Coordinates of C-alpha atoms and ligand atoms in Angstrom, one line a residue:
X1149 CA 11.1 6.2 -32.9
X1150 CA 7.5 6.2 -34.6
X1151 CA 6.5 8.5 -36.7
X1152 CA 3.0 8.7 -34.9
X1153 CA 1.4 11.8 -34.2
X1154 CA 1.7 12.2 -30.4
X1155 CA -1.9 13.0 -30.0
X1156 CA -2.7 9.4 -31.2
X1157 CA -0.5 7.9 -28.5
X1158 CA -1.9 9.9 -26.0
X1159 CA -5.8 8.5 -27.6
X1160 CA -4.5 5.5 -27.2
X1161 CA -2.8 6.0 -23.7
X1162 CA -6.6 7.3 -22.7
X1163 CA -8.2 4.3 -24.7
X1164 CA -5.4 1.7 -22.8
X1165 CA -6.6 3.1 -19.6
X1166 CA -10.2 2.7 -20.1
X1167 CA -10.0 -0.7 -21.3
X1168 CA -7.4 -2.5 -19.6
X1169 CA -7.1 0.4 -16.3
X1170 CA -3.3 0.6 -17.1
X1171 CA -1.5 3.2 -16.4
X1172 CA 1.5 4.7 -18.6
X1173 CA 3.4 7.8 -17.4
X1174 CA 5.5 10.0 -19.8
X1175 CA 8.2 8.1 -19.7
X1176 CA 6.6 5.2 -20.9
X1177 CA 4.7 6.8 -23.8
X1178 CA 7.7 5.3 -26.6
X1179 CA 6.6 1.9 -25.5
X1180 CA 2.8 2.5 -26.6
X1181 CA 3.6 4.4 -29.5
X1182 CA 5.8 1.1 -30.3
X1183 CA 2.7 -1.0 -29.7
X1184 CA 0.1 1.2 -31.6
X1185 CA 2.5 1.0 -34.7
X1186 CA 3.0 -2.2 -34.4
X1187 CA -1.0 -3.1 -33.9
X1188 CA -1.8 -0.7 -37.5
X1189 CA 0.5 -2.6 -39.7
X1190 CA -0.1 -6.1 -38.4
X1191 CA -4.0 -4.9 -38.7
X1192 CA -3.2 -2.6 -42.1
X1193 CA -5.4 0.1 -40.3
X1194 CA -5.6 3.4 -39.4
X1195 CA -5.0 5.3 -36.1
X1196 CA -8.3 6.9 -36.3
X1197 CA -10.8 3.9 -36.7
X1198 CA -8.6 1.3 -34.3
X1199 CA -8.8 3.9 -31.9
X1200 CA -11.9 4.2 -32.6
X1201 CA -13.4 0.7 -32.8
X1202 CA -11.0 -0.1 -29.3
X1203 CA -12.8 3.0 -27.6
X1204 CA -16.5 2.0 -28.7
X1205 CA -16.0 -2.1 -29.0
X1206 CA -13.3 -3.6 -28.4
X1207 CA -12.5 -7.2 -29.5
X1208 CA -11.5 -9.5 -26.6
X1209 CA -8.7 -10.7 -29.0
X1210 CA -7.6 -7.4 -29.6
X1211 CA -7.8 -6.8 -25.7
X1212 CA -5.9 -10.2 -25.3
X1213 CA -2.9 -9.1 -27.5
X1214 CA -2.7 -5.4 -26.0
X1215 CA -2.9 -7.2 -22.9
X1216 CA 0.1 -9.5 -23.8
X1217 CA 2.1 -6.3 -25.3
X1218 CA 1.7 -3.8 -22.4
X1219 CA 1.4 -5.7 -18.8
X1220 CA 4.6 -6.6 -17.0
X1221 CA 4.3 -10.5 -15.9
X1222 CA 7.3 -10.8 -13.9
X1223 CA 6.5 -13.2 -10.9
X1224 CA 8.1 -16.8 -9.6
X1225 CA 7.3 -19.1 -7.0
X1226 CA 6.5 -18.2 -3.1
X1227 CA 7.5 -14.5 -4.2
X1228 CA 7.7 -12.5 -1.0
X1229 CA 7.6 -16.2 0.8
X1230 CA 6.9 -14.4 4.3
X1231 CA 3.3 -13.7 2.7
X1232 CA 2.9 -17.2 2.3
X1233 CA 3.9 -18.0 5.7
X1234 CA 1.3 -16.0 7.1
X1235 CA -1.0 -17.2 4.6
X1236 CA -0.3 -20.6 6.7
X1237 CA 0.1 -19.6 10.0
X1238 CA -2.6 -17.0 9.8
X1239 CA -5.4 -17.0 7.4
X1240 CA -5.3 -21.0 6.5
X1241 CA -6.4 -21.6 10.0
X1242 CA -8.2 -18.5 10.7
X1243 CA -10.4 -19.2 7.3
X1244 CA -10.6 -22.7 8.5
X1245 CA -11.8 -22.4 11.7
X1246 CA -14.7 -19.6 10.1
X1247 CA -16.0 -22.5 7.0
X1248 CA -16.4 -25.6 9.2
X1249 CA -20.2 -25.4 8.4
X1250 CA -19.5 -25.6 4.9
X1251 CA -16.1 -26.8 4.8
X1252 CA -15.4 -24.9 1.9
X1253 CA -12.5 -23.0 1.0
X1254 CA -11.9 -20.8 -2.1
X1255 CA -8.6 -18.8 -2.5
X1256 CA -8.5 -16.2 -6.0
X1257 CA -5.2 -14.9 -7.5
X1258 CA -6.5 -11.8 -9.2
X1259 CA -3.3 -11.0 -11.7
X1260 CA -1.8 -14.7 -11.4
X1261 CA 0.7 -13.7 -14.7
X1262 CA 2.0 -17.4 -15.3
X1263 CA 0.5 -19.5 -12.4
X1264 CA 3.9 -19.1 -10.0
X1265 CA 1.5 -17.6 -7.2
X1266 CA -1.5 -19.3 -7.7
X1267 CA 0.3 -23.0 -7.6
X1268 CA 2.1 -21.9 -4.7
X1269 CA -1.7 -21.3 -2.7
X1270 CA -2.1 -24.4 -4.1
X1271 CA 1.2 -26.2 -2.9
X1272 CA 0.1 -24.6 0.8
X1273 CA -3.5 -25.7 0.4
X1274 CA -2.0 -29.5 -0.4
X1275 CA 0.3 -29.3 2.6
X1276 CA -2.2 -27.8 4.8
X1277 CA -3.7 -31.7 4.4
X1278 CA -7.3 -30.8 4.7
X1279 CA -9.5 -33.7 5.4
X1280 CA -10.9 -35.3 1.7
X1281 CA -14.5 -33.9 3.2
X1282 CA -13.2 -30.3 2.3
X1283 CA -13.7 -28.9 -1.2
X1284 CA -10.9 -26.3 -1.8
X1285 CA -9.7 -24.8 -4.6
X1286 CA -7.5 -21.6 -6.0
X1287 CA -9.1 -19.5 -9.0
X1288 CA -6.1 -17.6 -11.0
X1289 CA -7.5 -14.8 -13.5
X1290 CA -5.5 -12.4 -15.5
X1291 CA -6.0 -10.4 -18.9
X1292 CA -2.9 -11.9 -19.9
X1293 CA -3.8 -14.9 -23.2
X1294 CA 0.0 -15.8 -23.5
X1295 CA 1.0 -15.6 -20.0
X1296 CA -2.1 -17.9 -19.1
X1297 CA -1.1 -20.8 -21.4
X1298 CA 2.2 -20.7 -20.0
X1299 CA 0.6 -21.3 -16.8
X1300 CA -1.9 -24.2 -17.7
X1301 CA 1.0 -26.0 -19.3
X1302 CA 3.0 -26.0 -15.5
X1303 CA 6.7 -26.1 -16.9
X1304 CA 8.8 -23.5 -15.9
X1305 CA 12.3 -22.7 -15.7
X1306 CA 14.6 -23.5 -12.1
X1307 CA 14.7 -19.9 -11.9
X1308 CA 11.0 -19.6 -11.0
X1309 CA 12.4 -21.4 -7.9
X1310 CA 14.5 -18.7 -6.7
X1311 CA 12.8 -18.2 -3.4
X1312 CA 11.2 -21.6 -3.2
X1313 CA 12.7 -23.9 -0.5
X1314 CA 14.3 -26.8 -1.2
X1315 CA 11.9 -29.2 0.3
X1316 CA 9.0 -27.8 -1.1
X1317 CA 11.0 -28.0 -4.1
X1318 CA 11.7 -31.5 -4.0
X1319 CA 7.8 -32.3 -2.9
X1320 CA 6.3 -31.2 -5.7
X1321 CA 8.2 -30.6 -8.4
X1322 CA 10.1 -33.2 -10.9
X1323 CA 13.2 -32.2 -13.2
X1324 CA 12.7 -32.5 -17.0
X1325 CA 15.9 -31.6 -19.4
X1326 CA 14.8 -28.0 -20.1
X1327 CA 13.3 -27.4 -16.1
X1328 CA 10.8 -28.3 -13.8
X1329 CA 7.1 -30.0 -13.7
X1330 CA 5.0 -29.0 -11.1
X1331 CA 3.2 -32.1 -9.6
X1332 CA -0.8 -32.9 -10.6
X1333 CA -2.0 -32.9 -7.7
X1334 CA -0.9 -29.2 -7.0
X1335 CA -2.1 -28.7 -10.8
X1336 CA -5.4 -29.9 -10.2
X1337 CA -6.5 -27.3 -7.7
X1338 CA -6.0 -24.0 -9.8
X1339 CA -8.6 -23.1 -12.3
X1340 CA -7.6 -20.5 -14.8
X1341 CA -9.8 -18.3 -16.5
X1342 CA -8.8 -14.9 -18.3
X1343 CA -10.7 -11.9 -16.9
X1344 CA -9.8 -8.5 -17.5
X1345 CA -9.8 -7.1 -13.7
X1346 CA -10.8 -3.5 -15.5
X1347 CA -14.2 -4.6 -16.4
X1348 CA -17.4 -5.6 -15.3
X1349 CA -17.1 -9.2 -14.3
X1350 CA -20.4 -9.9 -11.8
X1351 CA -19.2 -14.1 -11.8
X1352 CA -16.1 -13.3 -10.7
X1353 CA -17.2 -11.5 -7.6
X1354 CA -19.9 -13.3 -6.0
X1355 CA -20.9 -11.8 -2.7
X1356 CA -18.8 -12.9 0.3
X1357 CA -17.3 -15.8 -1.3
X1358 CA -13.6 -16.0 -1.4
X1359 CA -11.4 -17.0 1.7
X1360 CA -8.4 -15.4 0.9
X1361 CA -7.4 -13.3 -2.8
X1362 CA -3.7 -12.7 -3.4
X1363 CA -3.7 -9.5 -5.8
X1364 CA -0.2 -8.6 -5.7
X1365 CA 1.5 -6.7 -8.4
X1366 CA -1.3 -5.5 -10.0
X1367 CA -2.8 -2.7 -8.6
X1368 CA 0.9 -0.8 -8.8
X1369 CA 0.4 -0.7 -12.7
X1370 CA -3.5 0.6 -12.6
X1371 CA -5.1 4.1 -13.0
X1372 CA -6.5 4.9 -9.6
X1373 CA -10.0 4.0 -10.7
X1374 CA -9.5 1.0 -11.8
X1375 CA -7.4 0.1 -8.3
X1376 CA -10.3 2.0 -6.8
X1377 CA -12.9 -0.4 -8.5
X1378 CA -10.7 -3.5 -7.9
X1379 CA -10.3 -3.0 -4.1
X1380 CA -14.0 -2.7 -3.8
X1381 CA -15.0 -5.8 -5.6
X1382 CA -12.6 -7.7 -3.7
X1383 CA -13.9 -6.0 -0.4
X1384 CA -17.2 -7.3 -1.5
X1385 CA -16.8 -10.6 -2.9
X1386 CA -14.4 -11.7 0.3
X1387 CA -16.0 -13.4 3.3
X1388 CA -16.2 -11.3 6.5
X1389 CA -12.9 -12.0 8.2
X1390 CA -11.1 -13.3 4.9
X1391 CA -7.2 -12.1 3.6
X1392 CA -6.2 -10.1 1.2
X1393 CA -2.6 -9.9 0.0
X1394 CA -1.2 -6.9 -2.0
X1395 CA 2.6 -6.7 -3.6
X1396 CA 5.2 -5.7 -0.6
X1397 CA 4.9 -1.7 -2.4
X1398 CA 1.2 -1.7 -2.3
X1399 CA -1.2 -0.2 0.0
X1400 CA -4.6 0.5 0.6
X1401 CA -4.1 3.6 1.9
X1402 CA -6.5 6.0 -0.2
X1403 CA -8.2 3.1 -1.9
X1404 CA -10.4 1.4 0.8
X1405 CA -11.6 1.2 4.6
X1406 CA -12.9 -2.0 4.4
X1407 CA -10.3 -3.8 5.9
X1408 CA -8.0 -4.0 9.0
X1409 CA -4.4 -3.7 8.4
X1410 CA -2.2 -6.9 9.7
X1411 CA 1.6 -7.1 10.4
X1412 CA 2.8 -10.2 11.1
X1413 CA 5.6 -12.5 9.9
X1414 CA 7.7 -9.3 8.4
X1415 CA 5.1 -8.7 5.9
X1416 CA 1.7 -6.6 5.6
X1417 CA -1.9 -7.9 4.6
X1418 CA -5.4 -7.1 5.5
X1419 CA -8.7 -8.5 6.2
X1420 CA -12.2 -7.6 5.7
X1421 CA -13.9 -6.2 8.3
X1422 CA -16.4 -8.1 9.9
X1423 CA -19.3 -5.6 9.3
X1424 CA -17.0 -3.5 6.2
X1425 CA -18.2 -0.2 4.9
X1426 CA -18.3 -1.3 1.7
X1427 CA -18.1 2.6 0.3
X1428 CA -14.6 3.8 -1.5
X1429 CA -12.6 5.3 1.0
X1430 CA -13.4 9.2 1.5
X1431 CA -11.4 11.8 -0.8
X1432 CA -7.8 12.3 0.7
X1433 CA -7.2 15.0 3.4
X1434 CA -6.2 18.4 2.0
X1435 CA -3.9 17.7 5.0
X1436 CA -0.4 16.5 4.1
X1437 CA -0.9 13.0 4.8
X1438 CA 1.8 11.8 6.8
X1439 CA 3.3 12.5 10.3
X1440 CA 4.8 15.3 12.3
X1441 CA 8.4 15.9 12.2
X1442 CA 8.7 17.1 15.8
X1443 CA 12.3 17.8 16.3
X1444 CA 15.1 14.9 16.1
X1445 CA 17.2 17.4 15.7
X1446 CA 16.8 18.8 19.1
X1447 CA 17.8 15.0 20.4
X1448 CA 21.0 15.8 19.1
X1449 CA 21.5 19.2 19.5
X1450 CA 20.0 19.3 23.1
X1451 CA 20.8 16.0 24.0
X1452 CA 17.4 15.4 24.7
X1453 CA 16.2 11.6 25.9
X1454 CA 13.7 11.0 23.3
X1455 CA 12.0 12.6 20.4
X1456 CA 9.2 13.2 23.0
X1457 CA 11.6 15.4 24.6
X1458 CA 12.9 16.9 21.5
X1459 CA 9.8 17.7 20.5
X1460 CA 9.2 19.9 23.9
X1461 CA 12.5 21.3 24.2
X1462 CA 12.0 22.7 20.0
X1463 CA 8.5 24.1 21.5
X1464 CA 9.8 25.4 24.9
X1465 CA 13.1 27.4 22.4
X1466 CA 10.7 28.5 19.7
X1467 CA 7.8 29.6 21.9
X1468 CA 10.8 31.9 23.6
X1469 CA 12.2 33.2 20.5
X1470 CA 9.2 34.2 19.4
X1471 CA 7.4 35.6 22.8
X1472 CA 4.3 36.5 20.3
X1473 CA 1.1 37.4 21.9
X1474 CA -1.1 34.6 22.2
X1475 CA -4.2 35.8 20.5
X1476 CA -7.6 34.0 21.3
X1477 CA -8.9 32.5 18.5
X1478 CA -11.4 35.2 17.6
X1479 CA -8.2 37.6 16.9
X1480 CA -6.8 35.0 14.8
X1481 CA -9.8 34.8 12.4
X1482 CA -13.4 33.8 12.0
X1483 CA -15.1 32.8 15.3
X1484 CA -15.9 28.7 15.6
X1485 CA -19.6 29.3 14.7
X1486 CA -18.4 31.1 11.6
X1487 CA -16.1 28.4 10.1
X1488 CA -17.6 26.2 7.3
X1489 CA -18.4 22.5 7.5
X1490 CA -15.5 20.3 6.1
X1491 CA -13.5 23.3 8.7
X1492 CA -11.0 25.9 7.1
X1493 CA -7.9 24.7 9.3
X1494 CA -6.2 27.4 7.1
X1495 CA -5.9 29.5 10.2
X1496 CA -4.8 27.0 12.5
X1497 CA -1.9 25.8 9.9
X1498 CA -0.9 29.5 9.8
X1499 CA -0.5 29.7 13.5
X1500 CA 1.6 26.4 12.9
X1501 CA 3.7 27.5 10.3
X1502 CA 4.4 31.0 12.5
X1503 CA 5.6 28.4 15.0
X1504 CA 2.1 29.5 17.4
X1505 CA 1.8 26.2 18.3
X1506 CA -0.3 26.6 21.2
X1507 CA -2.1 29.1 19.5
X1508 CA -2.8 27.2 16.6
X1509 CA -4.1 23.7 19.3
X1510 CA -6.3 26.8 20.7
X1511 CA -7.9 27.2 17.7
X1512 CA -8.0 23.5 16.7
X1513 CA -9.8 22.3 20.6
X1514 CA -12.4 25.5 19.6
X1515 CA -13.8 23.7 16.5
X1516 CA -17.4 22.6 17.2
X1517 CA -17.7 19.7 18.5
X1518 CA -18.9 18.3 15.2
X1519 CA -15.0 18.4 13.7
X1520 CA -14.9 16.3 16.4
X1521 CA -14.8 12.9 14.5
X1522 CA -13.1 14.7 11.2
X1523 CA -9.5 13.1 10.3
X1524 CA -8.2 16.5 8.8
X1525 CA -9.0 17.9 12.3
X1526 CA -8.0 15.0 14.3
X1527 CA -4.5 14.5 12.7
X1528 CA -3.6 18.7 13.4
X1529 CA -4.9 18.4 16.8
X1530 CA -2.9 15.3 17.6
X1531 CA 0.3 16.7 15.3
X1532 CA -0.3 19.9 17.8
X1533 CA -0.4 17.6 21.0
X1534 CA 2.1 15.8 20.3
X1535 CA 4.4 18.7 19.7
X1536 CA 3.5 20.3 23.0
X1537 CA 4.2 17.5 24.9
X1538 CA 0.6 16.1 25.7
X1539 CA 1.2 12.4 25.0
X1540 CA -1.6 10.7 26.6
X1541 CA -4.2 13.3 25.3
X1542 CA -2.3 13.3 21.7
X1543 CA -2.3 8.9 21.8
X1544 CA -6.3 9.2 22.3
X1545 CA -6.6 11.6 19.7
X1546 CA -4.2 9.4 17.2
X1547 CA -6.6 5.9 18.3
X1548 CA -9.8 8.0 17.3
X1549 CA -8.5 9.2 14.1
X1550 CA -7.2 5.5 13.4
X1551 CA -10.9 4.6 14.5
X1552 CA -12.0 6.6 11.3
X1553 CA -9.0 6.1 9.1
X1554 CA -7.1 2.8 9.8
X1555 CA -4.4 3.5 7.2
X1556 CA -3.3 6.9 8.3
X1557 CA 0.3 7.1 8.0
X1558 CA 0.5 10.4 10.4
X1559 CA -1.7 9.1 12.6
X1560 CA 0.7 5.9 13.1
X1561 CA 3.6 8.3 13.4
X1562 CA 2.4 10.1 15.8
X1563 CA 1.8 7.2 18.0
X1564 CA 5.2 5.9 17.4
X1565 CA 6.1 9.4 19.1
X1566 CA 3.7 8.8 21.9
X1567 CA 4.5 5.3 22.5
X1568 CA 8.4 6.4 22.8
X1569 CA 7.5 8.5 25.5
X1570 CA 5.8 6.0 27.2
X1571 CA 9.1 3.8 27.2
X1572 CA 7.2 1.7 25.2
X1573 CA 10.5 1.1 22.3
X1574 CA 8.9 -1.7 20.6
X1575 CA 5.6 -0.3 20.1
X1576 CA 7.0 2.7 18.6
X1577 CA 9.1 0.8 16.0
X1578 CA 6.1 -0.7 15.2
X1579 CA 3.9 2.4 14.7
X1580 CA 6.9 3.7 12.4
X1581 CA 7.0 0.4 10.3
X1582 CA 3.3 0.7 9.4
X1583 CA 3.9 4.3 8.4
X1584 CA 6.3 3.8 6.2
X1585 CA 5.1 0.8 5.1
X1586 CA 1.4 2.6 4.1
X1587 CA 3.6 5.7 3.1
X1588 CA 6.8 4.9 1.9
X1589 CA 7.8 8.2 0.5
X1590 CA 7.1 9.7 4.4
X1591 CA 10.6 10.5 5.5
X1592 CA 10.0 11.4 9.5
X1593 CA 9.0 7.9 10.4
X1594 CA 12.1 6.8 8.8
X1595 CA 14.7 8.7 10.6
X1596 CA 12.5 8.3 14.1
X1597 CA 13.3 4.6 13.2
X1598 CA 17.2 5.8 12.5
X1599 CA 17.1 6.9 15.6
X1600 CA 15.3 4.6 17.9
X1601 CA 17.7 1.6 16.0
X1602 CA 20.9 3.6 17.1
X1603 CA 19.9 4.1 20.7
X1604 CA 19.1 0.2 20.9
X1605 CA 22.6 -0.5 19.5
X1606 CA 21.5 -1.6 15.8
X1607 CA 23.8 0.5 14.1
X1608 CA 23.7 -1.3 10.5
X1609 CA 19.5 -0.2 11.2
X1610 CA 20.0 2.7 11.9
X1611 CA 22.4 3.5 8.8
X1612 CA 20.1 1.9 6.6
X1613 CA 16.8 3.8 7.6
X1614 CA 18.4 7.2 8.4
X1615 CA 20.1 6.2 4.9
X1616 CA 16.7 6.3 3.5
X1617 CA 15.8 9.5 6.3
X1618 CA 18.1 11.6 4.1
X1619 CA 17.2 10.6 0.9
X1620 CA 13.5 11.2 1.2
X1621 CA 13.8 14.7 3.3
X1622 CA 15.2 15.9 0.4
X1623 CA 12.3 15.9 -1.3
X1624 CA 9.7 15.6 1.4
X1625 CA 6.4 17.4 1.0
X1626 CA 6.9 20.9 2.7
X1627 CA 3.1 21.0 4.1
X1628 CA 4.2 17.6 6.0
X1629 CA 7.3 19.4 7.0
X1630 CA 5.3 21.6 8.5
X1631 CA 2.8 19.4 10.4
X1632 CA 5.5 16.8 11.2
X1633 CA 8.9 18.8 11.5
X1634 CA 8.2 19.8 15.0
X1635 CA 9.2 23.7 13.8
X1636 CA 12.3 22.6 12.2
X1637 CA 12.5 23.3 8.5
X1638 CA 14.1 21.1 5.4
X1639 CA 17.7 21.9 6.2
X1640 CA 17.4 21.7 10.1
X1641 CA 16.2 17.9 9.3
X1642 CA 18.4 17.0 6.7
X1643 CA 21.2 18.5 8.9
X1644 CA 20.2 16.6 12.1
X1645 CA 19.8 13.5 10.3
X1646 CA 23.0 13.5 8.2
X1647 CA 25.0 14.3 11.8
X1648 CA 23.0 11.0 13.0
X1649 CA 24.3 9.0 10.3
X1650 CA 27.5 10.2 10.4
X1651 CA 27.3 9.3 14.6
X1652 CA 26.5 5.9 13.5
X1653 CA 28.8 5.4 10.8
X1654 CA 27.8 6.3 7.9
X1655 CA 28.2 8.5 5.1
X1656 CA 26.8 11.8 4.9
Ligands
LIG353 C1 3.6 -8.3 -12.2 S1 2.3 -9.5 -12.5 C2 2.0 -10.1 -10.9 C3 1.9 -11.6 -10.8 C4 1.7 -12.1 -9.4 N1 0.5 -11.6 -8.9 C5 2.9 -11.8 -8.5 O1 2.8 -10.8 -7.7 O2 3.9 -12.4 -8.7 C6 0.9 -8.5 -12.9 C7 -0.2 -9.2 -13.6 O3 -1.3 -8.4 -13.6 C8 -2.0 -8.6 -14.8 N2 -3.0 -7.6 -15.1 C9 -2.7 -6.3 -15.3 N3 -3.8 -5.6 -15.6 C10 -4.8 -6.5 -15.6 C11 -6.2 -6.5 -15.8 N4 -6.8 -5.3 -16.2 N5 -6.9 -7.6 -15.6 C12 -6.4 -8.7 -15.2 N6 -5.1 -8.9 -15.0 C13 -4.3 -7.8 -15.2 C14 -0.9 -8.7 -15.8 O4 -1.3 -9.3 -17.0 C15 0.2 -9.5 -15.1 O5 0.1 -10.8 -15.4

């Protein structure tokens, strides 16, 4: 352990995060003190002035070696290969089709590590067999010095073939005693440059001029400014129309709404939109952002058809057990006129949490019709519909709100409930998929999917995600419990759910 002061790890923790935007939690804070120590005796200086000269100046071969120290590089060829299938089946021709006027084509790896991801674009762009009249190419940055080398040399280990398949494997690459070559022709469209992503960088981000930028990986390890200020240059410096690919645990969710989110091939991407709002996204909701956990419980303990059901039968009960007044919404609180811009929903969540539903949609639909178009609004008024059983009028209010905020993870929940309702299966396992996939720690769309998977016969499905149900109502948010839960609390859920799984098969 080093005998640094703490307050000089956490300088340079701050100091790390300014100039390379990584982030380091608690946990990781032994691994920087380890770096910092090892930096002052390999530089024979003191904490205080190479604090202070990385703060003020910082030398880019300083930068370079932190860089090489602190990032995680792990990557391989055609990592999360249904990315790259939709790269071909999707944005190679859609990008195509857009530059026949130009017929250029320019593809950036932003966080390329080693070169495994960039010389796979590259592999796809070769095999895509673009006429010789096309110039296309791949640029590949990273902050990384040592990681970079190891990529211009284009030697790697079989192991960076893991995922790669075999023909690809035997097309363009050639066994050497100590691994494998990657062809020159593959080689020869990648440039390389280092870049730190974290800094101002204006030739790196021309306006409108990359096809498609792979960024995958990276964002995961950044302080949310620096993601925030790496989405938008992307969103900027990619064509109207072009892709952008993030890790399979990324999202844009919070960062950007630039972009339309794509699901195709088993995999997420975006692309730009055609006329973006090129403004960081708006603060996040006070709201809890993800969706309503109506009452799956009620399916089993009612026998209800559907969740839809469920959620009207949980109303129906707790609108009877309570037989409160229902007060108008002047005896609830502060008249419509009197409630501030951004509106205090305060009331309205009270009504909800006293199980007033209707009440609390009474005061909601009273707003003026200014809150009309505001996503905190929108997502408690759907939540609200969608509870008392209003499924058409709770879908239009879930397509406005995703109108203002594509990535809302409630907002896609909700639907999921709605479409259900409709007998629409498939569209609701979608809408549940893109929830969890732009909120993965949201547990209701999770056990929704649980459940839809066991009524279609997919039992091993609907192990795994009401698996995953359990695990993450444990230690879901309790405002989402409350907007989602459909007046059921923690240990209703968690009961319901684990009574599911058992019903399925598997263990509580
Ligand atoms: C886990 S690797 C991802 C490699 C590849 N994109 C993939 O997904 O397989 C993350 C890479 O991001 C790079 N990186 C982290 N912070 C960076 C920054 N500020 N500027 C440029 N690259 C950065 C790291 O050096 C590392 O090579």
């Amino acid at each position: 352990m080093t005998a640094l002061p703490r307050s000089d790890v956490e300088r340079f923790r701050t100091v790390v995060a300014r100039r390379l935007g990584l982030h380091f939690d608690d946990g990781r804070l032994p691994l920087l003190a380890e770096t910092l120590e090892q930096r002052l005796e390999a530089l024979g200086r003191a904490s205080e002035a190479y604090l202070g000269q990385l703060d003020a100046e910082p030398e880019k071969v300083e930068i370079g070696i932190l860089a090489t120290e602190l990032t995680v590089s792990e990557t391989y060829f055609f990592r999360n290969i249904e990315q790259f299938r939709a790269t071909t089946q999707v944005a190679l021709p859609a990008r195509r089709a857009a530059r026949l006027d130009t017929k250029r084509l320019r593809l950036l790896s932003a966080g390329c590590a080693s070169g495994e991801e960039p010389y796979s674009l590259s592999i796809l762009l070769r095999e895509a067999a673009f006429d010789p009249s096309w110039s296309v190419a791949v640029r590949a940055v990273d902050v990384n010095p040592a990681a970079l080398a190891k990529a211009k040399h284009g030697r790697y280990s079989r192991w960076a073939l893991r995922e790669t398949p075999a023909e690809v494997q035997s097309r363009w690459f050639s066994h050497e005693a100590r691994g494998v070559v990657l062809e020159d022709d593959a080689r020869a469209l990648v440039h390389f440059e280092e870049r730190n992503l974290a800094e101002e960088n204006p030739d790196l981000w021309p306006c409108e001029a990359y096809d498609i930028v792979f960024c995958r990986n990276v964002l995961m390890y950044l302080v949310p400014e620096t993601a925030q200020f790496v989405v938008e240059h992307i969103a900027r410096s990619l064509a109207p129309g072009g892709f952008l690919f993030l890790g399979h645990a990324e999202t844009l969710r919070g960062l950007s709404q630039s972009f339309h989110l794509r699901h195709t091939h088993g995999t997420f991407y975006y692309q730009r939109k055609e006329a973006a709002h090129l403004t960081p996204s708006a603060p996040a909701p006070a709201l809890p952002a993800s969706p309503m956990a109506s009452s799956p419980l009620a399916a089993v303990v009612d026998g209800a058809e559907s969740w839809v059901d469920a959620i009207r039968c949980a109303s129906e009960r707790i609108e009877a057990l309570t037989r409160a007044p229902r007060p108008t919404p002047c005896a609830v609180g502060a008249s419509p006129s009197e409630l501030p811009p951004r509106w205090n929903l305060g009331q309205a969540l009270e009504l909800l949490e006293s199980e007033r539903f209707s009440d609390s949609l009474e005061l909601v639909q009273s707003l003026p019709v200014e809150a009309a178009t505001d996503p905190e609004v929108l997502l408690l008024r759907a939540a609200l519909l969608t509870h008392g059983g209003q499924l058409a009028s709770a879908e239009d209010t879930c397509r406005r709100l995703l109108a203002v905020d594509e990535l809302n993870a409630g907002a896609r929940y909700l639907l999921a409930l709605c479409r259900e309702g409709a007998g629409d299966g498939p569209g609701a396992t979608e809408h549940d998929q893109v929830a969890t996939y732009l909120d993965p720690a949201f547990a209701m769309p999770r056990f929704h999917l649980g459940l839809l998977a066991r009524r279609s016969g997919h039992r091993e499905e609907a192990r795994r995600e009401l698996a995953l149900a359990l695990a993450l109502l444990r230690r879901e948010d309790a405002s989402r419990l409350l907007l989602f839960g459909g007046g059921f609390g923690r240990d209703a859920l968690v009961a319901l759910c684990r009574a599911e799984l058992v019903a399925c098969g598997g263990a509580p």
